XYZ file of C-alpha atoms in Angstrom:
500
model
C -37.775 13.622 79.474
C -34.417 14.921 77.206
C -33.712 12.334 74.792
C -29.770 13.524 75.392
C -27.474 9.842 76.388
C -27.387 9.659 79.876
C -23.489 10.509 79.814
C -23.973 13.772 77.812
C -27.276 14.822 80.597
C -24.821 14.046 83.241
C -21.023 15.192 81.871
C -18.685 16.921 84.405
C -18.598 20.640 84.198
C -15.937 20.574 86.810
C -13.581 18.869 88.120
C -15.173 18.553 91.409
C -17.605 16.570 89.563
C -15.285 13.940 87.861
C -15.301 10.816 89.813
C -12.435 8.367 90.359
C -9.511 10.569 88.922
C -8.389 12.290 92.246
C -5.132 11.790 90.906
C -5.327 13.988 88.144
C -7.959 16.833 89.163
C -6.121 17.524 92.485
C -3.006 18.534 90.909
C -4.601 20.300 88.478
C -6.541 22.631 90.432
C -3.347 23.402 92.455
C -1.559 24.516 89.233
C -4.373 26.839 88.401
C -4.405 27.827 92.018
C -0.844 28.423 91.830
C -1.072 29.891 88.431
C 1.487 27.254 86.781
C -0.054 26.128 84.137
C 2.148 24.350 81.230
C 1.491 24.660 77.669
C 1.031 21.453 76.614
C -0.862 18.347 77.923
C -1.259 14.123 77.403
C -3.917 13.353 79.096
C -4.425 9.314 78.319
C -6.141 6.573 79.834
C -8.639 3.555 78.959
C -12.310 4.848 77.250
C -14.728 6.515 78.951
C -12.691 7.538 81.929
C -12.869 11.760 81.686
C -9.681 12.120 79.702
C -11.553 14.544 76.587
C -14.160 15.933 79.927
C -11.199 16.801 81.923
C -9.795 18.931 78.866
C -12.683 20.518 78.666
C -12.818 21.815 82.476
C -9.348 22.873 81.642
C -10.259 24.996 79.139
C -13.245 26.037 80.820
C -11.066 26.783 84.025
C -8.580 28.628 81.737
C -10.718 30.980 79.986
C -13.040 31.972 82.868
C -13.529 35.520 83.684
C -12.211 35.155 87.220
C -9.401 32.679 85.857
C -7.288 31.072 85.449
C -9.406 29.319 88.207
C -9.882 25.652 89.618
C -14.014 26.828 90.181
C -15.547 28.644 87.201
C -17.965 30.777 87.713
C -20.704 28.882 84.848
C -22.023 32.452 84.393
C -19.263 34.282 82.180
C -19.959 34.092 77.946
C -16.730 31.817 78.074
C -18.083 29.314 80.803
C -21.791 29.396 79.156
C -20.258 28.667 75.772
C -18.518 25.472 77.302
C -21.015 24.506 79.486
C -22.602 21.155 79.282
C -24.878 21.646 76.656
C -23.325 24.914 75.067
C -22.896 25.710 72.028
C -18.800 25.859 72.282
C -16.446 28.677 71.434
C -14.590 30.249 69.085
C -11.162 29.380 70.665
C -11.171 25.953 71.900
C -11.002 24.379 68.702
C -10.893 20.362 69.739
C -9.920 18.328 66.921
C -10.795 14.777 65.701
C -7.193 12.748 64.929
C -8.777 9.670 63.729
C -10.408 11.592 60.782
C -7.595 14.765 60.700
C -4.172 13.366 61.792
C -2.159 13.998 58.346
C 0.273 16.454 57.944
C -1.959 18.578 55.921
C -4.067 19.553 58.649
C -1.033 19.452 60.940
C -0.019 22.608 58.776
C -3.111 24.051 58.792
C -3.039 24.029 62.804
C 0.136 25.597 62.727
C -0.811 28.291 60.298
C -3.907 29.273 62.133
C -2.611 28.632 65.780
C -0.414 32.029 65.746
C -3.237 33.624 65.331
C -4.907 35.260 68.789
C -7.956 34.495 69.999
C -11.177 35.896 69.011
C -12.399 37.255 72.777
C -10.512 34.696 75.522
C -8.034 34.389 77.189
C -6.047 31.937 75.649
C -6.527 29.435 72.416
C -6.561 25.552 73.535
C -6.503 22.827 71.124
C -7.886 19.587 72.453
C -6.611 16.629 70.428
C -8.938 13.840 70.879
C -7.243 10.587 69.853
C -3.893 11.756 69.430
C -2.609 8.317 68.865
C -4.013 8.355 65.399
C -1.349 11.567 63.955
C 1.106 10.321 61.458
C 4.665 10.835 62.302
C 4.491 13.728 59.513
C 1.653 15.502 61.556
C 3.632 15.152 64.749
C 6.972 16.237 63.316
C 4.857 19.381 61.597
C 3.369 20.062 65.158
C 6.656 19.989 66.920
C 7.986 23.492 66.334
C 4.919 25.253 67.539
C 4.047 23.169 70.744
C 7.994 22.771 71.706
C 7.624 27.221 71.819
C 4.095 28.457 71.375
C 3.003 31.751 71.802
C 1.587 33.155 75.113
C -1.870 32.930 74.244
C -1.677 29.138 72.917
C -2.094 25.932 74.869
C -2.718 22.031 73.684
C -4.419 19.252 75.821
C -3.572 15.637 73.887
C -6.053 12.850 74.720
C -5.561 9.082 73.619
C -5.962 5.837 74.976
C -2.560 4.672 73.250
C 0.121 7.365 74.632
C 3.042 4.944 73.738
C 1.871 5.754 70.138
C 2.300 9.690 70.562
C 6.277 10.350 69.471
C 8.302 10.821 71.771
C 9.415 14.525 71.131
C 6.237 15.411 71.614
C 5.521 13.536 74.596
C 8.628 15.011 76.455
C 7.502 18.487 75.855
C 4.036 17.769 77.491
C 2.860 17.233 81.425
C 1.610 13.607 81.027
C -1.518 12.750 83.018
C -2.323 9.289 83.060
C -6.604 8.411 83.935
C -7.501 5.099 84.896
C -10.591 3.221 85.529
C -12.835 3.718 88.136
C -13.209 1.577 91.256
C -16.236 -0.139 91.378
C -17.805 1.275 94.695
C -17.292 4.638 93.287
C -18.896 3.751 90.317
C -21.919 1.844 91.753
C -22.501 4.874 93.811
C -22.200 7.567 91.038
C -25.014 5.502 89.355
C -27.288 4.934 92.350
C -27.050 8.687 92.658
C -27.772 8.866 88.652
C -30.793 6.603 89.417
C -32.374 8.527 92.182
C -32.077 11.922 90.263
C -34.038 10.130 86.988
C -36.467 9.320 89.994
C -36.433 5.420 88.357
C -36.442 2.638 90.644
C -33.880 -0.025 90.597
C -33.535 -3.471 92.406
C -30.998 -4.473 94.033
C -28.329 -6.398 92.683
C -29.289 -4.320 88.875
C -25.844 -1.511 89.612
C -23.523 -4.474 90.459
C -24.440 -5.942 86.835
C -24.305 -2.185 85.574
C -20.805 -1.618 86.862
C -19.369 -4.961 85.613
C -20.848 -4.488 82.410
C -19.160 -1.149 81.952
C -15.680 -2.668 83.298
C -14.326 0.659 84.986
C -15.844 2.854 82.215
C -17.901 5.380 83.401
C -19.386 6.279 79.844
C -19.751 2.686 79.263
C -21.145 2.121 82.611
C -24.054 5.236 81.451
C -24.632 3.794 78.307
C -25.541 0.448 79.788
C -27.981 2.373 82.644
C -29.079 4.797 79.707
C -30.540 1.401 77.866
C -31.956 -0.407 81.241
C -33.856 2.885 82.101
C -35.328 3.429 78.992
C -36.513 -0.398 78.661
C -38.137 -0.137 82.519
C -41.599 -0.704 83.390
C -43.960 0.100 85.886
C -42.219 -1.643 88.721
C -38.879 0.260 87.154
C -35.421 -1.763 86.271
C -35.730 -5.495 88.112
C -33.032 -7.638 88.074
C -34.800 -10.285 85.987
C -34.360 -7.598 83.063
C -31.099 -6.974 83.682
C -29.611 -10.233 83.687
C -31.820 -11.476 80.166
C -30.827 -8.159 78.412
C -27.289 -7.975 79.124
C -26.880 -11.941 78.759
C -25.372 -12.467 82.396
C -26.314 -15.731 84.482
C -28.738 -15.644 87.062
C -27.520 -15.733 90.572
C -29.667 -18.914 91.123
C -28.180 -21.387 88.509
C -24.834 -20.092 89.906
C -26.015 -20.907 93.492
C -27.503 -24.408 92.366
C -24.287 -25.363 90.558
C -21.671 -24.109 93.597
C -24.156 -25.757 96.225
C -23.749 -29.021 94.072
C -20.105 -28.710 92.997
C -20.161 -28.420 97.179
C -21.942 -31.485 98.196
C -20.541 -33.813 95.104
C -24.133 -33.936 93.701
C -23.935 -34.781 89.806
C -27.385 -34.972 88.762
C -28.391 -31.574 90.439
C -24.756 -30.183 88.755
C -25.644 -31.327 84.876
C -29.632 -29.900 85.655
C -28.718 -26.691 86.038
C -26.485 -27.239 82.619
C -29.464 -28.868 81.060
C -31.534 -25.602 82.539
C -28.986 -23.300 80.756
C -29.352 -24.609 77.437
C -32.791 -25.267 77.730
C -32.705 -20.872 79.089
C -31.237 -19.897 75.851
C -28.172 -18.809 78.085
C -24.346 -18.958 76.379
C -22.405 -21.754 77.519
C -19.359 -19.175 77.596
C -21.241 -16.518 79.921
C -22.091 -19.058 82.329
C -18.444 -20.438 81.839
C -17.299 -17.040 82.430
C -20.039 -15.925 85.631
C -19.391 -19.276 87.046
C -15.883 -18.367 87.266
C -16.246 -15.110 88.816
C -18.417 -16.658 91.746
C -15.779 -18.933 92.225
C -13.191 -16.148 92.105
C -15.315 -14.240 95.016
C -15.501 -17.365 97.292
C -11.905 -18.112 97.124
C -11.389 -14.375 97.967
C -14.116 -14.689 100.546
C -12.526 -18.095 102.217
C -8.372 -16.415 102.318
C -10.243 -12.804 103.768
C -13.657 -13.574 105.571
C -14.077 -9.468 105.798
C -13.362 -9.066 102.115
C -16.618 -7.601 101.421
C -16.603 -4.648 104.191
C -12.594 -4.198 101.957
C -14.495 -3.723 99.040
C -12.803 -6.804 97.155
C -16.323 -7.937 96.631
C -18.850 -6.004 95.270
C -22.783 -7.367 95.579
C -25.505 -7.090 97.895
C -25.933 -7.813 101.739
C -27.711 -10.390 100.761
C -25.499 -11.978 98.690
C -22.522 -12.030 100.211
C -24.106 -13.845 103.261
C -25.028 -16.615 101.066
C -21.492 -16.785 99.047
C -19.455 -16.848 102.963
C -21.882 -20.003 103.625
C -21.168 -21.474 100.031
C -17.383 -20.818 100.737
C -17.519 -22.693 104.365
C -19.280 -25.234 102.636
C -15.752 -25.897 100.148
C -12.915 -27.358 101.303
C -9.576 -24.716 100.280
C -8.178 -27.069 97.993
C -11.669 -28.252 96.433
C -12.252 -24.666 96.106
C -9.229 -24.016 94.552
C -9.203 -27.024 92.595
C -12.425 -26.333 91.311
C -11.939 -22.631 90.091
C -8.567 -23.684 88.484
C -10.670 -26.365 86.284
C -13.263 -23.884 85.219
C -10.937 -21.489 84.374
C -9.092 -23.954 81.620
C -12.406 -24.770 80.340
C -13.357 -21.118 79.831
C -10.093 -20.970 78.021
C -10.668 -24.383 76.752
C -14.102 -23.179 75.012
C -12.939 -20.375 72.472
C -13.775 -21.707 69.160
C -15.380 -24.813 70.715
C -18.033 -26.405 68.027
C -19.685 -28.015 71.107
C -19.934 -25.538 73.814
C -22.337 -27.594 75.856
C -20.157 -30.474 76.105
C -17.269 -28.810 76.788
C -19.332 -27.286 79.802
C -20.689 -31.013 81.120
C -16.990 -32.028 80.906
C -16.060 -29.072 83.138
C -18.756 -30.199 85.940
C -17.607 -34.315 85.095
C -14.054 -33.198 86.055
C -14.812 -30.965 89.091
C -17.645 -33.536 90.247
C -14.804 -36.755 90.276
C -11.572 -36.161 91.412
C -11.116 -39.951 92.020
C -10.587 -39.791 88.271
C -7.512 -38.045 88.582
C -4.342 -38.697 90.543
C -2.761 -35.687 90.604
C -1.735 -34.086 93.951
C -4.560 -31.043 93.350
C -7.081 -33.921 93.089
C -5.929 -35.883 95.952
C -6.230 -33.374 97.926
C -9.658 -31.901 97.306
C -10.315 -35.659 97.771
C -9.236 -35.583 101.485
C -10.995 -32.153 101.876
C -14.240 -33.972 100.881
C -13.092 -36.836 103.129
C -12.529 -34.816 106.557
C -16.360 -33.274 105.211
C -17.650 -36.073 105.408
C -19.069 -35.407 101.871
C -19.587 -38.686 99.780
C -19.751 -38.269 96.092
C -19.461 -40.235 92.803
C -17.064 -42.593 91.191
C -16.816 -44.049 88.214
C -17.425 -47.760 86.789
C -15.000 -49.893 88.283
C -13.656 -47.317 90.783
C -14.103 -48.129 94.478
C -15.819 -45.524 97.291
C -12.826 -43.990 98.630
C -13.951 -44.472 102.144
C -10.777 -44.840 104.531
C -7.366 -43.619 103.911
C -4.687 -45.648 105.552
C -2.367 -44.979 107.786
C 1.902 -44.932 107.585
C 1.766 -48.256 108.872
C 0.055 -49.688 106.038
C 2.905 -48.697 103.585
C 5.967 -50.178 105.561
C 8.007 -52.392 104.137
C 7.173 -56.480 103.846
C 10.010 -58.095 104.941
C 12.523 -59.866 102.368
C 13.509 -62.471 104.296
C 10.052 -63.820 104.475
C 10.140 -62.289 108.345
C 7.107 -59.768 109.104
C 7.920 -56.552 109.870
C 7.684 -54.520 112.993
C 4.575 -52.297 114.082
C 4.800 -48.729 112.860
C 3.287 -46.127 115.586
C -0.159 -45.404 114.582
C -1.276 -42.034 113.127
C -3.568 -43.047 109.934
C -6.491 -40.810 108.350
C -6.606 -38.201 106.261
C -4.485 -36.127 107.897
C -1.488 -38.338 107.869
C -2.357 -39.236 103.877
C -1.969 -35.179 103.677
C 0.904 -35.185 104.937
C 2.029 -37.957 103.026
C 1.200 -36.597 99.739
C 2.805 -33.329 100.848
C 6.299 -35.009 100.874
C 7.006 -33.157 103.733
C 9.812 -34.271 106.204
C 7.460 -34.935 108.823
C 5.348 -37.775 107.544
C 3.879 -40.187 109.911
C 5.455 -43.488 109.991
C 8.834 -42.397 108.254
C 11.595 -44.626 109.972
C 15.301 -43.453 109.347
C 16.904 -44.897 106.673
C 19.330 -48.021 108.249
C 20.831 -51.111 106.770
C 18.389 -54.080 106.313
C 18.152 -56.492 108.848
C 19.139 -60.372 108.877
C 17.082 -62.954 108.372
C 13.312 -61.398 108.386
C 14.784 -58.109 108.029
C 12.915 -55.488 105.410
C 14.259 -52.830 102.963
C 14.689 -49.278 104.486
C 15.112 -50.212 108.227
C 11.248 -51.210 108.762
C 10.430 -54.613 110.154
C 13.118 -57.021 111.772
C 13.416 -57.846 115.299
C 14.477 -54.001 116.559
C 11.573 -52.500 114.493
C 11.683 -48.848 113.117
C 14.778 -46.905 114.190
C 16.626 -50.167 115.181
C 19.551 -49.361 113.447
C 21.682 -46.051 113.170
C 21.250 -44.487 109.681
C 23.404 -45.266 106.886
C 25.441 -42.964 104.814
C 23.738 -42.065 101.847
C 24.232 -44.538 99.151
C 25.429 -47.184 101.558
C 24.603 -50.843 101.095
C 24.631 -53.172 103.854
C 26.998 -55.663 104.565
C 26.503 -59.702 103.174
C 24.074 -61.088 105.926
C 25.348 -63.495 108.358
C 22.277 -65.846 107.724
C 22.792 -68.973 105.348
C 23.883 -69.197 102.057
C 20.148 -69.315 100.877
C 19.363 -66.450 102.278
C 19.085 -63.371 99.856
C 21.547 -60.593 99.658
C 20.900 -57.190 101.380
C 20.028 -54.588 98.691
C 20.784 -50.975 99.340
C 18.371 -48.916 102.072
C 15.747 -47.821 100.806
C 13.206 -44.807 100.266
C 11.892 -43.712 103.705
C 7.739 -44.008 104.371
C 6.650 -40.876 103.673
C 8.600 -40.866 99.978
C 6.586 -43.586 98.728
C 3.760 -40.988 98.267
C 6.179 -38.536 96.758
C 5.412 -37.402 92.747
């Protein structure tokens, strides 16, 4: 077995073999199909993407025997010297900016770049972090790659192209790499996998791919160090999870499952079982907030997995769509919009355990909390039929009332009318909402006479008795006697004694 990193065994050698940047190789190979190559390129892009591999294959494709070529042959002295593991040649000088980006050696390049090559084609510089040349250096470059010779070309590669001047940027063919979708990467690794002849669980390359965030040399370095810590019975997901510090699916399906059914002591267990693991408060902040992510995704699109928005096993999935019916859509959303302020909450924390139990405490009672986010995964709980906890003092909230529980009590010491009936929690929904629509909203009228109520509601013609009044009316003196109190101007309708 080579002790060569996994992403140096397995680097492109052409650009048939460089995954997720379809965007840049196709139009590539069609200029060296078409024989319109430019002299200068930017190649930039996040880390680990193919941005310094690609500008190798270029210069590979460039120099072949049978090139300028989008296939090289891999059996010419030029393609042999740039192969994978080759010992490089003479004129494709690639150049480290971070450690040579002064104008010194910005000279020197000049200097020696007139000169021909030694037995190719053509002379290619390859830049690698071109972000880190000094103005100086780029203004000293300028001159020779505005007009270089015929035999002279330059491939830039940085992660930072706003950095490069822009003089120099104009007079380049700007390719920009990005990261790589996570199916494609999961099944570049799985292929990786089979051809080390290692077995892997299931559930290991989703870890693998998030780890690595896109990067595919990130993504190989994290494989490379699973691989060479497997046993017997190869990488198991066990090993994964402890060595790269993520949260095992189970505490996250214990803690959703009781965030579901309102269940407190099963919620602060699992945080007692996550100190008590060794685990980071923050991780299992952070992985408890990407479950949540995928069953809000996974509740709005019920095929989101067969979309590729979510990425885990068969078996997975199937439990996350029941742990999603199992939420109401404003619990759920509720709930992920409280763990993400903790997370946020918890940089710098000098307690990170109790700012976790006070993330569960305030997704676990939203009867302490009347906000309209709260109310409402209250009534989602309610039309569940879920029960959960409230606090000292705070009663069960067992029946929500109706529109004709809120109408008016008469001023005149008359009762007022019945209101049509329509109660529950849909018609607190809708009252909360605000929306015009709210059961139980009578127009807005002049009070009544003796017995009659504020707003129209009550007196002897009940809701809707009377016409409604122009806004900002006030009703005329009542005919009743003298001790009878003065009308007052009409007031709010039903539905707006709910509103915020």
């Amino acid at each position: 077995m080579s002790s060569l990193a996994l992403y140096r065994r397995y680097r492109p050698e052409s650009f048939a073999e460089v995954i997720g940047q379809e965007h840049v190789t196709d139009p590539l190979q069609q200029a060296l199909r078409n024989n319109r190559v430019n002299h200068a390129y930017l190649f930039s892009g996040p880390r680990g993407c193919g941005k310094t591999t690609s500008a190798r294959i270029l210069a590979r494709c460039l120099n072949c025997e049978e090139g300028p070529t989008p296939t090289p042959c891999g059996t010419c002295q030029s393609c042999q010297d740039l192969a994978r593991n080759g010992p490089g040649s003479i004129d494709v000088i690639e150049i480290d900016a971070a450690s040579h980006g002064g104008v010194d050696d910005a000279r020197d390049l000049r200097e020696k770049a007139f000169f021909g090559p030694a037995r190719s084609r053509y002379k290619i510089y390859i830049i690698d972090e071109a972000h880190m040349v000094t103005s100086a250096g780029f203004n000293a470059l300028l001159k020779v790659v505005e007009e270089p010779p015929e035999h002279l070309k330059f491939i830039f590669a940085t992660t930072e192209p706003e950095k490069v001047i822009g003089t120099i940027r104009s007079r380049t063919h700007h390719y920009p790499f990005r990261l790589v979708p996570p199916g494609t990467l999961r099944e570049y690794l799985g292929e990786v996998c089979q051809k080390e002849d290692i077995p892997v669980e299931e559930g290991v390359l989703p870890l693998v791919v998030r780890a690595g965030a896109g990067s595919v040399r990130d993504s190989m370095s994290v494989m490379d160090q699973l691989l060479a810590g497997a046993g017997a019975d190869g990488v198991t997901y066990a090993m994964a999870t402890s060595l790269l510090g993520y949260t095992d699916g189970s505490l996250l399906d214990s803690v959703v499952e009781a965030f579901s059914s309102g269940n407190g002591s099963a919620a602060f267990e699992v945080v007692d079982r996550v100190i008590e693991g060794g685990n980071d408060p923050r991780r299992f902040v952070a992985d408890l907030l990407e479950r949540l992510r995928d069953l809000v995704i996974l509740a709005a699109v019920p095929d989101a997995a067969e979309k590729g928005l979510i990425d885990a096993p068969a078996d997975v999935i199937e439990r996350m769509q029941a742990q999603a019916r199992s939420f109401g859509a404003a619990e759920l959303s509720r709930a992920a919009d409280i763990v993400n302020e903790g997370l946020t909450e918890m940089r710098g924390a000098t307690s990170p355990r109790l700012q976790l139990e006070l993330i569960c405490a305030r997704v676990l009672l939203p009867t302490a909390y009347g906000d309209e986010r709260s109310v409402m995964a209250r009534l989602d709980r309610l039309e569940r039929g879920v029960s959960f906890s409230t606090g000292a003092g705070a009663p069960a909230m067992e029946y929500v009332p109706g529109a004709e529980a809120h109408a008016g009590a008469g001023i005149g010491g008359g009762g007022g009318a019945s209101v049509p009936p329509g109660g529950g929690a849909a018609a607190a929904r809708a009252a909360v909402r605000g929306g015009p629509g709210t059961p139980g909203a009578a127009p807005e009228g002049p009070a009544g006479g003796p017995g009659g109520s504020v707003g129209g509601h009550g007196g002897p013609g009940g809701p809707g008795a009377f016409p409604a009044a122009p806004s900002g009316a006030v009703s005329a003196p009542p005919s009743a006697p003298p001790s009878a109190p003065a009308s007052v101007p009409s007031g709010p309708a039903a539905g707006d004694h709910f509103q915020e």
